[in-house]
Amino acid sequence: MGRLTEDPAFRATTFVVIDFETTTPTGYPAQPIEVAALALRCLDGVWRETGRSTSLIRPPAFAPVTPADTAQTGLTAEQLEAAPAPAEALGALDRRLTAGTPYLLVAQHAATEAGIIHHQAEHCPTLARTDFLDTIPLAKRLIPNLPNYKLDTLLAHFGIPQPPDRHRALADVEVTAKVFLRLISAADEDPRLGGLAALVKVAGRTAKHNLPVQSGLFDM
């Protein structure tokens, strides 16, 4: 193992790869219809899965599943009718995070997942205050000159097979986790990434709920 994975802060952190499938109603932010998460920890130089979770989510009435959503994910309105509401599904995921444990969420294009969590923060307050690592800027640092940094491109680069249910949350989490581990392996050999702080500087994204609140210009 290299300098990054020998860093005590890195070893103390649980990395939670997360992905949402959504429907995007006009005039509203994206609404989750499925979530999956996979927790990973580097223990004694070996990556171990420490938990996983997946759930369908019933969207609100103003955000019905469209034919385009079904074409993308395979999920239908009928499948989601009996699914738990966001409060139940995201609350259950939130409660799996242990108080006092350092976490980082990991996502491909983390801005998307960060935005969904921010808008659902009342249901998942712990998730909403958990910062992110984004695989895209990390891949750009470690693998320059790819034609793009979409997930499918990174899968092809690393020779990771496309899952048959690509664009379902759990399948996407599992392959994103594989990409993340390949990137960490490369980062471990990069002298510029000698610890968790350096990794966060390159690929970190602060959760919106952790950003300072700016007072209005004329607030007294």
Tab-separated table of C-alpha atoms in Angstrom, residues 4-208:
chain	number	residue	atom	x	y	z
A	4	LEU	CA	-2.541	7.588	0.726
A	5	THR	CA	-3.883	4.330	2.111
A	6	GLU	CA	-1.398	4.440	4.992
A	7	ASP	CA	-2.784	7.808	6.129
A	8	PRO	CA	-4.593	7.338	9.475
A	9	ALA	CA	-7.342	9.763	8.428
A	10	PHE	CA	-7.940	7.778	5.236
A	11	ARG	CA	-8.051	4.492	7.140
A	12	ALA	CA	-10.506	5.915	9.667
A	13	THR	CA	-12.948	7.011	6.963
A	14	THR	CA	-15.847	4.969	5.650
A	15	PHE	CA	-16.471	5.726	1.979
A	16	VAL	CA	-20.133	5.412	1.024
A	17	VAL	CA	-20.697	5.103	-2.718
A	18	ILE	CA	-24.181	6.430	-3.442
A	19	ASP	CA	-26.443	6.732	-6.475
A	20	PHE	CA	-29.988	7.905	-7.124
A	21	GLU	CA	-32.357	7.351	-9.986
A	22	THR	CA	-34.780	10.228	-10.386
A	23	THR	CA	-37.675	11.747	-12.206
A	24	THR	CA	-37.355	15.429	-13.098
A	25	PRO	CA	-40.655	17.311	-13.080
A	26	THR	CA	-40.876	20.699	-14.765
A	27	GLY	CA	-40.392	23.489	-12.258
A	28	TYR	CA	-39.088	21.232	-9.470
A	29	PRO	CA	-35.747	19.714	-8.539
A	30	ALA	CA	-35.124	16.066	-9.397
A	31	GLN	CA	-37.135	13.678	-7.221
A	32	PRO	CA	-35.598	10.340	-6.187
A	33	ILE	CA	-37.274	7.110	-7.268
A	34	GLU	CA	-34.459	4.756	-6.209
A	35	VAL	CA	-31.387	4.960	-3.996
A	36	ALA	CA	-28.496	2.604	-3.372
A	37	ALA	CA	-25.430	2.911	-1.163
A	38	LEU	CA	-22.365	0.741	-0.620
A	39	ALA	CA	-20.010	1.360	2.326
A	40	LEU	CA	-16.293	0.586	1.978
A	41	ARG	CA	-13.432	0.788	4.451
A	42	CYS	CA	-9.725	0.177	4.004
A	43	LEU	CA	-8.799	-2.016	6.965
A	44	ASP	CA	-5.251	-3.294	7.396
A	45	GLY	CA	-4.569	-2.538	3.752
A	46	VAL	CA	-7.594	-4.511	2.506
A	47	TRP	CA	-10.835	-3.006	1.223
A	48	ARG	CA	-13.887	-4.423	2.944
A	49	GLU	CA	-17.559	-3.843	2.329
A	50	THR	CA	-19.118	-2.753	5.620
A	51	GLY	CA	-22.722	-2.345	4.499
A	52	ARG	CA	-25.087	-1.830	1.618
A	53	SER	CA	-28.605	-0.547	1.159
A	54	THR	CA	-31.057	-0.154	-1.696
A	55	SER	CA	-34.655	1.007	-1.885
A	56	LEU	CA	-37.244	2.099	-4.378
A	57	ILE	CA	-38.842	5.454	-3.526
A	58	ARG	CA	-42.373	6.549	-4.311
A	59	PRO	CA	-42.243	9.949	-6.030
A	60	PRO	CA	-44.680	12.729	-5.109
A	61	ALA	CA	-47.748	13.292	-7.243
A	62	PHE	CA	-46.172	16.300	-8.964
A	63	ALA	CA	-43.274	14.131	-10.213
A	64	PRO	CA	-44.800	11.116	-11.973
A	65	VAL	CA	-42.599	8.553	-13.675
A	66	THR	CA	-42.528	9.363	-17.384
A	67	PRO	CA	-41.963	7.067	-20.361
A	68	ALA	CA	-38.480	8.589	-20.659
A	69	ASP	CA	-37.753	7.659	-17.034
A	70	THR	CA	-38.915	4.102	-17.679
A	71	ALA	CA	-36.798	3.886	-20.839
A	72	GLN	CA	-33.757	5.017	-18.847
A	73	THR	CA	-34.173	2.944	-15.683
A	74	GLY	CA	-36.735	0.255	-16.451
A	75	LEU	CA	-38.786	1.449	-13.464
A	76	THR	CA	-42.506	1.953	-13.987
A	77	ALA	CA	-45.139	3.928	-12.121
A	78	GLU	CA	-46.777	0.643	-11.111
A	79	GLN	CA	-43.566	-0.616	-9.493
A	80	LEU	CA	-43.277	2.545	-7.405
A	81	GLU	CA	-46.866	2.774	-6.198
A	82	ALA	CA	-46.166	0.607	-3.148
A	83	ALA	CA	-42.614	1.878	-2.563
A	84	PRO	CA	-41.795	3.801	0.613
A	85	ALA	CA	-42.080	7.576	0.543
A	86	PRO	CA	-38.849	9.642	0.581
A	87	ALA	CA	-39.132	10.251	4.321
A	88	GLU	CA	-39.181	6.511	5.020
A	89	ALA	CA	-36.602	5.380	2.455
A	90	LEU	CA	-34.066	8.132	3.067
A	91	GLY	CA	-34.671	8.165	6.795
A	92	ALA	CA	-33.833	4.462	6.948
A	93	LEU	CA	-30.604	5.046	5.026
A	94	ASP	CA	-29.715	8.029	7.212
A	95	ARG	CA	-30.089	5.979	10.384
A	96	ARG	CA	-27.480	3.515	9.154
A	97	LEU	CA	-24.779	6.162	9.538
A	98	THR	CA	-23.156	5.809	12.952
A	99	ALA	CA	-22.672	8.958	15.000
A	100	GLY	CA	-19.016	9.885	15.411
A	101	THR	CA	-17.829	7.831	12.415
A	102	PRO	CA	-16.047	9.825	9.695
A	103	TYR	CA	-17.789	9.341	6.350
A	104	LEU	CA	-17.314	10.585	2.824
A	105	LEU	CA	-19.935	10.005	0.168
A	106	VAL	CA	-18.575	8.933	-3.220
A	107	ALA	CA	-20.381	9.561	-6.492
A	108	GLN	CA	-19.823	9.899	-10.193
A	109	HIS	CA	-20.613	13.566	-10.895
A	110	ALA	CA	-21.268	14.237	-7.226
A	111	ALA	CA	-23.131	17.499	-7.896
A	112	THR	CA	-26.163	15.459	-8.955
A	113	GLU	CA	-26.290	13.307	-5.818
A	114	ALA	CA	-25.412	16.300	-3.618
A	115	GLY	CA	-28.317	18.293	-5.024
A	116	ILE	CA	-30.812	15.482	-4.460
A	117	ILE	CA	-29.680	14.990	-0.856
A	118	HIS	CA	-29.757	18.741	-0.201
A	119	HIS	CA	-33.379	18.985	-1.321
A	120	GLN	CA	-34.294	15.934	0.803
A	121	ALA	CA	-32.320	17.053	3.864
A	122	GLU	CA	-35.310	17.041	6.211
A	123	HIS	CA	-35.493	13.265	5.701
A	124	CYS	CA	-31.744	12.556	5.897
A	125	PRO	CA	-30.005	15.224	8.015
A	126	THR	CA	-26.841	13.190	8.577
A	127	LEU	CA	-26.418	12.445	4.877
A	128	ALA	CA	-27.057	16.117	4.142
A	129	ARG	CA	-24.043	17.073	6.245
A	130	THR	CA	-21.709	14.471	4.764
A	131	ASP	CA	-19.176	15.745	2.246
A	132	PHE	CA	-18.440	14.093	-1.096
A	133	LEU	CA	-15.633	12.743	-3.200
A	134	ASP	CA	-16.316	13.035	-6.927
A	135	THR	CA	-14.783	10.369	-9.149
A	136	ILE	CA	-14.708	12.702	-12.168
A	137	PRO	CA	-12.070	15.241	-11.002
A	138	LEU	CA	-10.087	12.404	-9.457
A	139	ALA	CA	-10.105	10.545	-12.774
A	140	LYS	CA	-9.113	13.720	-14.619
A	141	ARG	CA	-6.083	14.084	-12.339
A	142	LEU	CA	-5.032	10.458	-12.581
A	143	ILE	CA	-6.016	9.550	-16.165
A	144	PRO	CA	-5.512	12.614	-18.349
A	145	ASN	CA	-6.542	12.782	-21.985
A	146	LEU	CA	-9.555	10.495	-21.959
A	147	PRO	CA	-12.152	11.675	-24.496
A	148	ASN	CA	-14.562	12.286	-21.597
A	149	TYR	CA	-15.063	11.156	-18.027
A	150	LYS	CA	-18.525	9.628	-18.172
A	151	LEU	CA	-19.030	6.468	-16.148
A	152	ASP	CA	-19.246	4.287	-19.258
A	153	THR	CA	-15.934	5.695	-20.491
A	154	LEU	CA	-14.238	4.944	-17.168
A	155	LEU	CA	-15.685	1.430	-17.147
A	156	ALA	CA	-14.279	0.827	-20.622
A	157	HIS	CA	-10.885	2.280	-19.633
A	158	PHE	CA	-10.596	-0.049	-16.646
A	159	GLY	CA	-12.069	-3.061	-18.463
A	160	ILE	CA	-15.005	-3.264	-16.054
A	161	PRO	CA	-17.989	-4.982	-17.727
A	162	GLN	CA	-21.215	-3.046	-18.138
A	163	PRO	CA	-23.861	-4.456	-15.785
A	164	PRO	CA	-27.006	-5.731	-17.508
A	165	ASP	CA	-29.144	-3.387	-15.387
A	166	ARG	CA	-27.073	-0.248	-15.964
A	167	HIS	CA	-29.010	2.856	-14.817
A	168	ARG	CA	-30.467	1.055	-11.827
A	169	ALA	CA	-29.144	2.483	-8.581
A	170	LEU	CA	-27.505	-0.631	-7.123
A	171	ALA	CA	-25.865	-1.658	-10.395
A	172	ASP	CA	-24.477	1.843	-10.865
A	173	VAL	CA	-23.233	1.955	-7.274
A	174	GLU	CA	-21.434	-1.349	-7.684
A	175	VAL	CA	-19.585	-0.317	-10.847
A	176	THR	CA	-18.875	3.178	-9.468
A	177	ALA	CA	-17.320	1.477	-6.439
A	178	LYS	CA	-15.097	-0.578	-8.753
A	179	VAL	CA	-14.013	2.592	-10.569
A	180	PHE	CA	-13.380	4.325	-7.236
A	181	LEU	CA	-11.145	1.511	-6.008
A	182	ARG	CA	-9.167	1.535	-9.274
A	183	LEU	CA	-8.718	5.293	-8.904
A	184	ILE	CA	-7.603	4.956	-5.282
A	185	SER	CA	-5.092	2.307	-6.340
A	186	ALA	CA	-3.673	4.777	-8.879
A	187	ALA	CA	-3.772	7.620	-6.358
A	188	ASP	CA	-1.803	5.480	-3.917
A	189	GLU	CA	1.107	5.630	-6.359
A	190	ASP	CA	0.819	9.398	-6.917
A	191	PRO	CA	3.224	11.357	-4.678
A	192	ARG	CA	0.908	14.395	-4.929
A	193	LEU	CA	-1.859	12.482	-3.127
A	194	GLY	CA	-0.143	11.489	0.078
A	195	GLY	CA	-3.151	11.619	2.371
A	196	LEU	CA	-6.872	12.116	2.706
A	197	ALA	CA	-6.550	15.908	2.818
A	198	ALA	CA	-4.802	15.928	-0.555
A	199	LEU	CA	-7.437	13.609	-2.003
A	200	VAL	CA	-10.217	15.887	-0.773
A	201	LYS	CA	-8.443	18.913	-2.219
A	202	VAL	CA	-8.499	17.294	-5.663
A	203	ALA	CA	-11.886	15.588	-5.651
A	204	GLY	CA	-13.812	16.814	-2.623
A	205	ARG	CA	-17.176	18.565	-2.688
A	206	THR	CA	-18.517	20.199	0.459
A	207	ALA	CA	-22.121	19.354	1.303
A	208	LYS	CA	-24.342	22.414	0.907
